[in-house]
Amino acid sequence: MPEYLTETQIAKFYQDGYLVIPQFLLPEEAESLLNRSKQLLDEFDIDQHPRTKFTTGDDNHVGDDYFLTSGDKIRYFLEEDAVDSEGKLLREKQKSVNKIGHALHELDPAFRKVTLENERLRAVVRDLKFHRDPVALQSMVITKQTHIGGEVPEHNDSTFLYTDPPSALGFWIALEKCTATNGALSFLPGSHLTTPITKRFVRLGDNKGTGFEDLVPPSVQKEVSEASMGNYILETCNPGDLVLIHGSVLHKSERNTSPHTRFAYTFHMIESPPYAKYDEKNWLQPTKEMPFSKILPPGGINEIVQPVLTSA
């Protein structure tokens, strides 16, 4: 019997490729994370920052050292429209940051508590049986700043956190009200069943930053793109709501055109060896000092695992 989710919720996740779980965090827990996020923004030392901007398009992805070495640190990435051509901020620092990442779940006690010390979260993992022995990585606060919070185009998460076979699972927690005007998430239900992973985001080597590596021929990519056409569903959320995101489901968010921020805390899980391989091509790499974080206690491996879409 499931511990936290219902059988209906589990079935809906595997049918749609995502699931909204209302009030996963208590109001005071969500407020605590929001307040801590704003405190981190206040503590941000802009004078020591290399003015790294974060973009999500295929042709202009962040690839500098500040980004590539952030997997075991807490770093700040700026909105593309918050910095001029000379690297000067166009607004105050608190309203210029796109996201904070990528090791909040390990290094900050408030975020660690809800990620690695949360029995409700472990119950969801056991109920879903998506992984045998999951590890957590790439934790972020995404601020979606007022008026300039950038659009995130259609994508799936396994493209950016690639394992063989694909095993990424997103955990996205709203810290503020998410609406149609401030950039709530939209999903293409069922696309995880029809959209294999056709490319992956990789380190290019020789200090060339990052880019995309094709996993299938362009003709197949075109076929997959055409087959994935459909009607996106906008999912508005309240503070504390958790959205589970299958690594192959297509999703996106629009630009924030409102006067309200859309803070969210998100992190991912992938399968650990020997059940899946996470190689050195991935942009985010574990370190000796901070390997990827185990979710289940020793010996707590899921024995029965639901089918996960494999690559083409």
mmCIF file of C-alpha atoms in Angstrom:
data_model
loop_
_atom_site.group_PDB
_atom_site.id
_atom_site.type_symbol
_atom_site.label_atom_id
_atom_site.label_comp_id
_atom_site.label_asym_id
_atom_site.label_seq_id
_atom_site.Cartn_x
_atom_site.Cartn_y
_atom_site.Cartn_z
ATOM 1 C CA MET A 1 0.000 0.000 0.000
ATOM 2 C CA PRO A 2 1.250 3.534 -0.764
ATOM 3 C CA GLU A 3 2.480 5.580 2.191
ATOM 4 C CA TYR A 4 1.741 9.104 0.951
ATOM 5 C CA LEU A 5 0.376 9.113 -2.587
ATOM 6 C CA THR A 6 -2.882 7.481 -3.607
ATOM 7 C CA GLU A 7 -3.066 4.781 -6.259
ATOM 8 C CA THR A 8 -4.962 7.291 -8.413
ATOM 9 C CA GLN A 9 -2.146 9.849 -8.096
ATOM 10 C CA ILE A 10 0.487 7.266 -8.997
ATOM 11 C CA ALA A 11 -1.479 6.174 -12.058
ATOM 12 C CA LYS A 12 -1.985 9.798 -13.120
ATOM 13 C CA PHE A 13 1.751 10.496 -12.922
ATOM 14 C CA TYR A 14 2.586 7.586 -15.211
ATOM 15 C CA GLN A 15 -0.258 8.500 -17.563
ATOM 16 C CA ASP A 16 0.457 12.248 -17.855
ATOM 17 C CA GLY A 17 4.170 12.380 -17.064
ATOM 18 C CA TYR A 18 3.690 14.828 -14.207
ATOM 19 C CA LEU A 19 1.666 15.188 -11.036
ATOM 20 C CA VAL A 20 0.652 18.188 -8.914
ATOM 21 C CA ILE A 21 0.550 17.359 -5.196
ATOM 22 C CA PRO A 22 -1.246 20.192 -3.374
ATOM 23 C CA GLN A 23 0.089 21.386 -0.008
ATOM 24 C CA PHE A 24 3.069 19.028 0.070
ATOM 25 C CA LEU A 25 4.830 21.572 2.262
ATOM 26 C CA LEU A 26 3.019 23.170 5.165
ATOM 27 C CA PRO A 27 2.421 26.926 4.783
ATOM 28 C CA GLU A 28 5.084 27.705 7.361
ATOM 29 C CA GLU A 29 7.588 25.438 5.565
ATOM 30 C CA ALA A 30 7.020 27.155 2.223
ATOM 31 C CA GLU A 31 7.239 30.585 3.871
ATOM 32 C CA SER A 32 10.494 29.579 5.569
ATOM 33 C CA LEU A 33 12.068 28.619 2.228
ATOM 34 C CA LEU A 34 10.822 31.823 0.610
ATOM 35 C CA ASN A 35 12.273 33.937 3.407
ATOM 36 C CA ARG A 36 15.571 32.072 3.218
ATOM 37 C CA SER A 37 15.669 32.596 -0.559
ATOM 38 C CA LYS A 38 15.225 36.336 -0.109
ATOM 39 C CA GLN A 39 17.894 36.340 2.592
ATOM 40 C CA LEU A 40 20.311 34.660 0.175
ATOM 41 C CA LEU A 41 19.569 37.380 -2.366
ATOM 42 C CA ASP A 42 20.318 40.037 0.256
ATOM 43 C CA GLU A 43 23.638 38.295 1.065
ATOM 44 C CA PHE A 44 24.633 38.071 -2.609
ATOM 45 C CA ASP A 45 27.943 39.890 -3.160
ATOM 46 C CA ILE A 46 27.541 41.358 -6.629
ATOM 47 C CA ASP A 47 31.026 42.869 -6.555
ATOM 48 C CA GLN A 48 32.571 39.361 -6.515
ATOM 49 C CA HIS A 49 30.302 38.042 -9.283
ATOM 50 C CA PRO A 50 31.523 37.380 -12.853
ATOM 51 C CA ARG A 51 28.182 38.663 -14.231
ATOM 52 C CA THR A 52 27.099 35.225 -15.426
ATOM 53 C CA LYS A 53 23.749 35.394 -17.197
ATOM 54 C CA PHE A 54 21.459 32.399 -17.503
ATOM 55 C CA THR A 55 19.655 31.629 -20.728
ATOM 56 C CA THR A 56 17.669 28.558 -21.720
ATOM 57 C CA GLY A 57 17.715 28.586 -25.519
ATOM 58 C CA ASP A 58 19.536 25.902 -27.490
ATOM 59 C CA ASP A 59 21.980 28.346 -29.080
ATOM 60 C CA ASN A 60 22.992 30.411 -26.054
ATOM 61 C CA HIS A 61 23.422 28.258 -22.952
ATOM 62 C CA VAL A 62 25.621 29.222 -20.052
ATOM 63 C CA GLY A 63 28.992 27.525 -20.323
ATOM 64 C CA ASP A 64 31.567 29.390 -18.268
ATOM 65 C CA ASP A 65 33.540 28.082 -15.319
ATOM 66 C CA TYR A 66 31.337 29.792 -12.737
ATOM 67 C CA PHE A 67 28.411 27.701 -14.001
ATOM 68 C CA LEU A 68 30.278 24.444 -14.614
ATOM 69 C CA THR A 69 31.772 24.358 -11.127
ATOM 70 C CA SER A 70 28.558 25.242 -9.285
ATOM 71 C CA GLY A 71 27.350 21.695 -8.612
ATOM 72 C CA ASP A 72 28.782 21.684 -5.090
ATOM 73 C CA LYS A 73 28.281 25.387 -4.322
ATOM 74 C CA ILE A 74 25.628 28.067 -3.863
ATOM 75 C CA ARG A 75 25.974 30.524 -6.734
ATOM 76 C CA TYR A 76 23.888 33.209 -8.391
ATOM 77 C CA PHE A 77 22.871 33.439 -12.051
ATOM 78 C CA LEU A 78 21.490 36.661 -13.474
ATOM 79 C CA GLU A 79 18.521 37.333 -15.703
ATOM 80 C CA GLU A 80 19.571 37.974 -19.286
ATOM 81 C CA ASP A 81 17.782 41.331 -19.333
ATOM 82 C CA ALA A 82 19.210 42.477 -15.984
ATOM 83 C CA VAL A 83 22.728 43.187 -17.272
ATOM 84 C CA ASP A 84 23.867 45.582 -19.985
ATOM 85 C CA SER A 85 26.566 44.894 -22.577
ATOM 86 C CA GLU A 86 29.277 46.070 -20.177
ATOM 87 C CA GLY A 87 28.131 43.819 -17.327
ATOM 88 C CA LYS A 88 26.441 46.580 -15.345
ATOM 89 C CA LEU A 89 23.240 45.753 -13.480
ATOM 90 C CA LEU A 90 20.150 47.523 -14.771
ATOM 91 C CA ARG A 91 18.202 46.997 -11.528
ATOM 92 C CA GLU A 92 18.967 46.193 -7.885
ATOM 93 C CA LYS A 93 20.703 42.863 -7.292
ATOM 94 C CA GLN A 94 17.732 41.224 -5.545
ATOM 95 C CA LYS A 95 15.655 41.769 -8.686
ATOM 96 C CA SER A 96 18.380 40.728 -11.126
ATOM 97 C CA VAL A 97 18.939 37.077 -10.163
ATOM 98 C CA ASN A 98 17.358 34.359 -12.322
ATOM 99 C CA LYS A 99 18.280 31.493 -10.038
ATOM 100 C CA ILE A 100 20.412 30.356 -7.107
ATOM 101 C CA GLY A 101 22.109 26.953 -7.388
ATOM 102 C CA HIS A 102 23.155 24.194 -7.481
ATOM 103 C CA ALA A 103 23.867 22.629 -4.052
ATOM 104 C CA LEU A 104 21.252 24.210 -1.807
ATOM 105 C CA HIS A 105 20.047 20.738 -0.800
ATOM 106 C CA GLU A 106 23.461 19.951 0.704
ATOM 107 C CA LEU A 107 24.824 23.277 1.900
ATOM 108 C CA ASP A 108 21.839 25.264 3.209
ATOM 109 C CA PRO A 109 20.070 23.812 6.292
ATOM 110 C CA ALA A 110 16.616 25.097 5.321
ATOM 111 C CA PHE A 111 16.695 23.464 1.884
ATOM 112 C CA ARG A 112 18.493 20.359 3.143
ATOM 113 C CA LYS A 113 15.678 19.807 5.643
ATOM 114 C CA VAL A 114 12.966 19.567 2.969
ATOM 115 C CA THR A 115 15.131 17.604 0.526
ATOM 116 C CA LEU A 116 17.357 15.130 2.363
ATOM 117 C CA GLU A 117 15.728 15.105 5.806
ATOM 118 C CA ASN A 118 12.079 14.858 4.749
ATOM 119 C CA GLU A 119 10.258 11.617 5.463
ATOM 120 C CA ARG A 120 7.302 12.713 3.305
ATOM 121 C CA LEU A 121 9.652 13.025 0.350
ATOM 122 C CA ARG A 122 11.102 9.573 0.962
ATOM 123 C CA ALA A 123 7.556 8.188 1.132
ATOM 124 C CA VAL A 124 6.772 9.743 -2.282
ATOM 125 C CA VAL A 125 9.929 8.117 -3.709
ATOM 126 C CA ARG A 126 8.921 4.729 -2.313
ATOM 127 C CA ASP A 127 5.344 5.101 -3.560
ATOM 128 C CA LEU A 128 6.301 6.188 -7.055
ATOM 129 C CA LYS A 129 8.934 3.443 -7.512
ATOM 130 C CA PHE A 130 10.470 5.457 -10.335
ATOM 131 C CA HIS A 131 13.983 4.685 -9.082
ATOM 132 C CA ARG A 132 15.595 1.823 -7.261
ATOM 133 C CA ASP A 133 18.215 3.909 -5.443
ATOM 134 C CA PRO A 134 17.838 7.614 -6.304
ATOM 135 C CA VAL A 135 20.316 10.403 -5.699
ATOM 136 C CA ALA A 136 19.560 14.139 -5.599
ATOM 137 C CA LEU A 137 21.359 16.828 -7.598
ATOM 138 C CA GLN A 138 20.919 20.266 -9.159
ATOM 139 C CA SER A 139 18.903 22.090 -6.522
ATOM 140 C CA MET A 140 17.852 25.631 -7.367
ATOM 141 C CA VAL A 141 15.717 28.541 -6.328
ATOM 142 C CA ILE A 142 14.203 30.033 -9.474
ATOM 143 C CA THR A 143 12.929 33.563 -8.902
ATOM 144 C CA LYS A 144 11.146 34.394 -12.191
ATOM 145 C CA GLN A 145 11.658 38.102 -11.651
ATOM 146 C CA THR A 146 8.919 40.663 -12.279
ATOM 147 C CA HIS A 147 8.585 41.807 -15.902
ATOM 148 C CA ILE A 148 11.944 40.311 -16.980
ATOM 149 C CA GLY A 149 11.666 36.706 -15.723
ATOM 150 C CA GLY A 150 12.629 34.872 -18.893
ATOM 151 C CA GLU A 151 10.645 32.379 -20.932
ATOM 152 C CA VAL A 152 11.759 28.744 -20.616
ATOM 153 C CA PRO A 153 11.015 27.044 -23.949
ATOM 154 C CA GLU A 154 9.729 23.517 -24.453
ATOM 155 C CA HIS A 155 12.153 20.916 -23.090
ATOM 156 C CA ASN A 156 12.473 17.738 -21.102
ATOM 157 C CA ASP A 157 14.765 17.371 -18.102
ATOM 158 C CA SER A 158 16.601 14.212 -19.151
ATOM 159 C CA THR A 159 18.174 16.261 -21.938
ATOM 160 C CA PHE A 160 20.040 18.259 -19.280
ATOM 161 C CA LEU A 161 20.674 15.491 -16.716
ATOM 162 C CA TYR A 162 21.251 12.508 -18.966
ATOM 163 C CA THR A 163 21.631 8.954 -17.751
ATOM 164 C CA ASP A 164 21.664 5.677 -19.640
ATOM 165 C CA PRO A 165 18.865 4.702 -19.508
ATOM 166 C CA PRO A 166 17.179 8.094 -18.923
ATOM 167 C CA SER A 167 16.052 8.414 -15.309
ATOM 168 C CA ALA A 168 15.677 12.107 -14.398
ATOM 169 C CA LEU A 169 12.773 13.073 -12.173
ATOM 170 C CA GLY A 170 12.066 16.690 -11.240
ATOM 171 C CA PHE A 171 10.704 17.925 -7.906
ATOM 172 C CA TRP A 172 9.356 21.467 -8.255
ATOM 173 C CA ILE A 173 7.923 23.230 -5.193
ATOM 174 C CA ALA A 174 6.055 26.519 -5.480
ATOM 175 C CA LEU A 175 7.111 29.068 -2.858
ATOM 176 C CA GLU A 176 4.728 31.740 -4.170
ATOM 177 C CA LYS A 177 1.470 31.713 -6.065
ATOM 178 C CA CYS A 178 2.118 30.640 -9.676
ATOM 179 C CA THR A 179 -0.301 32.062 -12.229
ATOM 180 C CA ALA A 180 -0.828 32.442 -15.958
ATOM 181 C CA THR A 181 0.855 35.859 -15.910
ATOM 182 C CA ASN A 182 3.915 35.239 -13.721
ATOM 183 C CA GLY A 183 5.198 32.089 -15.415
ATOM 184 C CA ALA A 184 3.394 29.018 -14.089
ATOM 185 C CA LEU A 185 4.506 25.711 -15.622
ATOM 186 C CA SER A 186 2.737 24.193 -18.635
ATOM 187 C CA PHE A 187 2.886 20.514 -19.626
ATOM 188 C CA LEU A 188 2.122 18.374 -22.653
ATOM 189 C CA PRO A 189 0.396 15.421 -20.970
ATOM 190 C CA GLY A 190 1.520 12.003 -22.132
ATOM 191 C CA SER A 191 4.489 13.351 -24.103
ATOM 192 C CA HIS A 192 6.870 11.241 -21.994
ATOM 193 C CA LEU A 193 5.413 8.209 -23.779
ATOM 194 C CA THR A 194 5.982 9.590 -27.275
ATOM 195 C CA THR A 195 9.044 11.832 -26.928
ATOM 196 C CA PRO A 196 12.364 9.994 -26.563
ATOM 197 C CA ILE A 197 15.480 11.890 -25.578
ATOM 198 C CA THR A 198 17.002 13.010 -28.885
ATOM 199 C CA LYS A 199 19.883 15.181 -27.628
ATOM 200 C CA ARG A 200 21.791 15.839 -24.453
ATOM 201 C CA PHE A 201 23.408 18.881 -22.861
ATOM 202 C CA VAL A 202 27.157 18.270 -22.457
ATOM 203 C CA ARG A 203 30.526 19.780 -21.608
ATOM 204 C CA LEU A 204 32.306 20.474 -24.880
ATOM 205 C CA GLY A 205 35.842 20.194 -23.479
ATOM 206 C CA ASP A 206 38.917 22.343 -24.199
ATOM 207 C CA ASN A 207 37.275 25.221 -22.309
ATOM 208 C CA LYS A 208 34.569 25.524 -24.957
ATOM 209 C CA GLY A 209 31.752 25.580 -22.433
ATOM 210 C CA THR A 210 28.572 23.617 -23.054
ATOM 211 C CA GLY A 211 26.421 22.571 -25.975
ATOM 212 C CA PHE A 212 24.092 19.902 -27.267
ATOM 213 C CA GLU A 213 25.067 16.477 -28.571
ATOM 214 C CA ASP A 214 22.659 14.698 -30.916
ATOM 215 C CA LEU A 215 21.595 11.217 -29.900
ATOM 216 C CA VAL A 216 19.619 10.525 -33.083
ATOM 217 C CA PRO A 217 19.865 11.780 -36.703
ATOM 218 C CA PRO A 218 18.226 15.164 -37.531
ATOM 219 C CA SER A 219 15.520 13.378 -39.533
ATOM 220 C CA VAL A 220 14.471 11.464 -36.412
ATOM 221 C CA GLN A 221 14.538 14.644 -34.331
ATOM 222 C CA LYS A 222 12.171 16.247 -36.823
ATOM 223 C CA GLU A 223 9.820 13.269 -36.666
ATOM 224 C CA VAL A 224 9.810 13.365 -32.871
ATOM 225 C CA SER A 225 9.179 17.118 -32.858
ATOM 226 C CA GLU A 226 6.228 16.764 -35.217
ATOM 227 C CA ALA A 227 4.816 13.864 -33.214
ATOM 228 C CA SER A 228 4.964 15.886 -29.981
ATOM 229 C CA MET A 229 2.527 18.554 -31.171
ATOM 230 C CA GLY A 230 -0.401 18.979 -28.811
ATOM 231 C CA ASN A 231 -2.229 21.179 -26.353
ATOM 232 C CA TYR A 232 -0.257 22.277 -23.328
ATOM 233 C CA ILE A 233 -1.974 22.363 -19.935
ATOM 234 C CA LEU A 234 -1.205 25.303 -17.650
ATOM 235 C CA GLU A 235 -0.808 24.224 -14.018
ATOM 236 C CA THR A 236 -1.275 27.080 -11.576
ATOM 237 C CA CYS A 237 0.054 26.396 -8.081
ATOM 238 C CA ASN A 238 -0.127 27.689 -4.541
ATOM 239 C CA PRO A 239 2.786 27.956 -2.106
ATOM 240 C CA GLY A 240 3.774 24.501 -0.875
ATOM 241 C CA ASP A 241 2.439 22.595 -3.889
ATOM 242 C CA LEU A 242 4.847 19.994 -5.299
ATOM 243 C CA VAL A 243 4.991 19.095 -8.991
ATOM 244 C CA LEU A 244 6.626 15.798 -9.955
ATOM 245 C CA ILE A 245 8.085 15.981 -13.469
ATOM 246 C CA HIS A 246 9.027 12.898 -15.510
ATOM 247 C CA GLY A 247 12.386 13.404 -17.197
ATOM 248 C CA SER A 248 10.900 12.851 -20.661
ATOM 249 C CA VAL A 249 7.708 14.922 -20.397
ATOM 250 C CA LEU A 250 7.689 18.168 -22.381
ATOM 251 C CA HIS A 251 7.094 21.302 -20.324
ATOM 252 C CA LYS A 252 7.765 25.039 -20.443
ATOM 253 C CA SER A 253 6.988 28.352 -18.788
ATOM 254 C CA GLU A 254 6.218 31.765 -20.230
ATOM 255 C CA ARG A 255 7.937 35.064 -19.493
ATOM 256 C CA ASN A 256 6.835 36.763 -16.303
ATOM 257 C CA THR A 257 4.892 39.807 -17.489
ATOM 258 C CA SER A 258 3.368 40.547 -14.089
ATOM 259 C CA PRO A 259 4.445 42.686 -11.128
ATOM 260 C CA HIS A 260 4.726 39.521 -8.999
ATOM 261 C CA THR A 261 7.743 37.237 -8.656
ATOM 262 C CA ARG A 262 7.347 33.446 -8.959
ATOM 263 C CA PHE A 263 9.796 31.892 -6.531
ATOM 264 C CA ALA A 264 10.095 28.098 -6.688
ATOM 265 C CA TYR A 265 12.485 25.543 -5.232
ATOM 266 C CA THR A 266 13.394 22.683 -7.532
ATOM 267 C CA PHE A 267 15.784 19.753 -7.518
ATOM 268 C CA HIS A 268 16.172 16.506 -9.435
ATOM 269 C CA MET A 269 16.749 12.850 -8.802
ATOM 270 C CA ILE A 270 18.443 10.321 -11.039
ATOM 271 C CA GLU A 271 19.067 6.613 -10.730
ATOM 272 C CA SER A 272 22.417 5.599 -9.249
ATOM 273 C CA PRO A 273 24.786 2.865 -10.470
ATOM 274 C CA PRO A 274 24.508 0.043 -11.298
ATOM 275 C CA TYR A 275 20.941 0.824 -12.402
ATOM 276 C CA ALA A 276 21.889 3.749 -14.670
ATOM 277 C CA LYS A 277 25.068 5.443 -15.865
ATOM 278 C CA TYR A 278 25.736 9.163 -15.373
ATOM 279 C CA ASP A 279 28.885 9.940 -17.331
ATOM 280 C CA GLU A 280 31.561 12.624 -17.429
ATOM 281 C CA LYS A 281 29.940 14.396 -20.389
ATOM 282 C CA ASN A 282 27.186 15.832 -18.205
ATOM 283 C CA TRP A 283 27.615 19.506 -17.350
ATOM 284 C CA LEU A 284 27.086 18.926 -13.610
ATOM 285 C CA GLN A 285 29.645 16.603 -12.045
ATOM 286 C CA PRO A 286 29.872 15.168 -8.540
ATOM 287 C CA THR A 287 33.040 15.850 -6.593
ATOM 288 C CA LYS A 288 35.008 13.752 -4.135
ATOM 289 C CA GLU A 289 33.978 16.168 -1.409
ATOM 290 C CA MET A 290 30.306 16.181 -2.472
ATOM 291 C CA PRO A 291 29.058 13.073 -4.267
ATOM 292 C CA PHE A 292 25.421 13.030 -5.303
ATOM 293 C CA SER A 293 23.108 12.783 -2.295
ATOM 294 C CA LYS A 294 21.411 9.490 -1.440
ATOM 295 C CA ILE A 295 17.684 9.810 -0.768
ATOM 296 C CA LEU A 296 16.782 6.455 0.744
ATOM 297 C CA PRO A 297 18.531 5.090 3.851
ATOM 298 C CA PRO A 298 21.076 2.274 3.457
ATOM 299 C CA GLY A 299 19.288 -0.883 2.348
ATOM 300 C CA GLY A 300 16.160 1.058 1.383
ATOM 301 C CA ILE A 301 16.279 0.171 -2.312
ATOM 302 C CA ASN A 302 12.967 -0.041 -4.185
ATOM 303 C CA GLU A 303 12.537 -3.592 -5.426
ATOM 304 C CA ILE A 304 9.759 -2.999 -7.950
ATOM 305 C CA VAL A 305 10.321 -0.173 -10.406
ATOM 306 C CA GLN A 306 7.808 1.312 -12.827
ATOM 307 C CA PRO A 307 8.865 1.402 -16.512
ATOM 308 C CA VAL A 308 10.901 4.444 -17.523
ATOM 309 C CA LEU A 309 11.001 5.626 -21.148
ATOM 310 C CA THR A 310 14.321 4.712 -22.721
ATOM 311 C CA SER A 311 16.169 6.720 -25.361
ATOM 312 C CA ALA A 312 15.574 6.221 -29.067
#
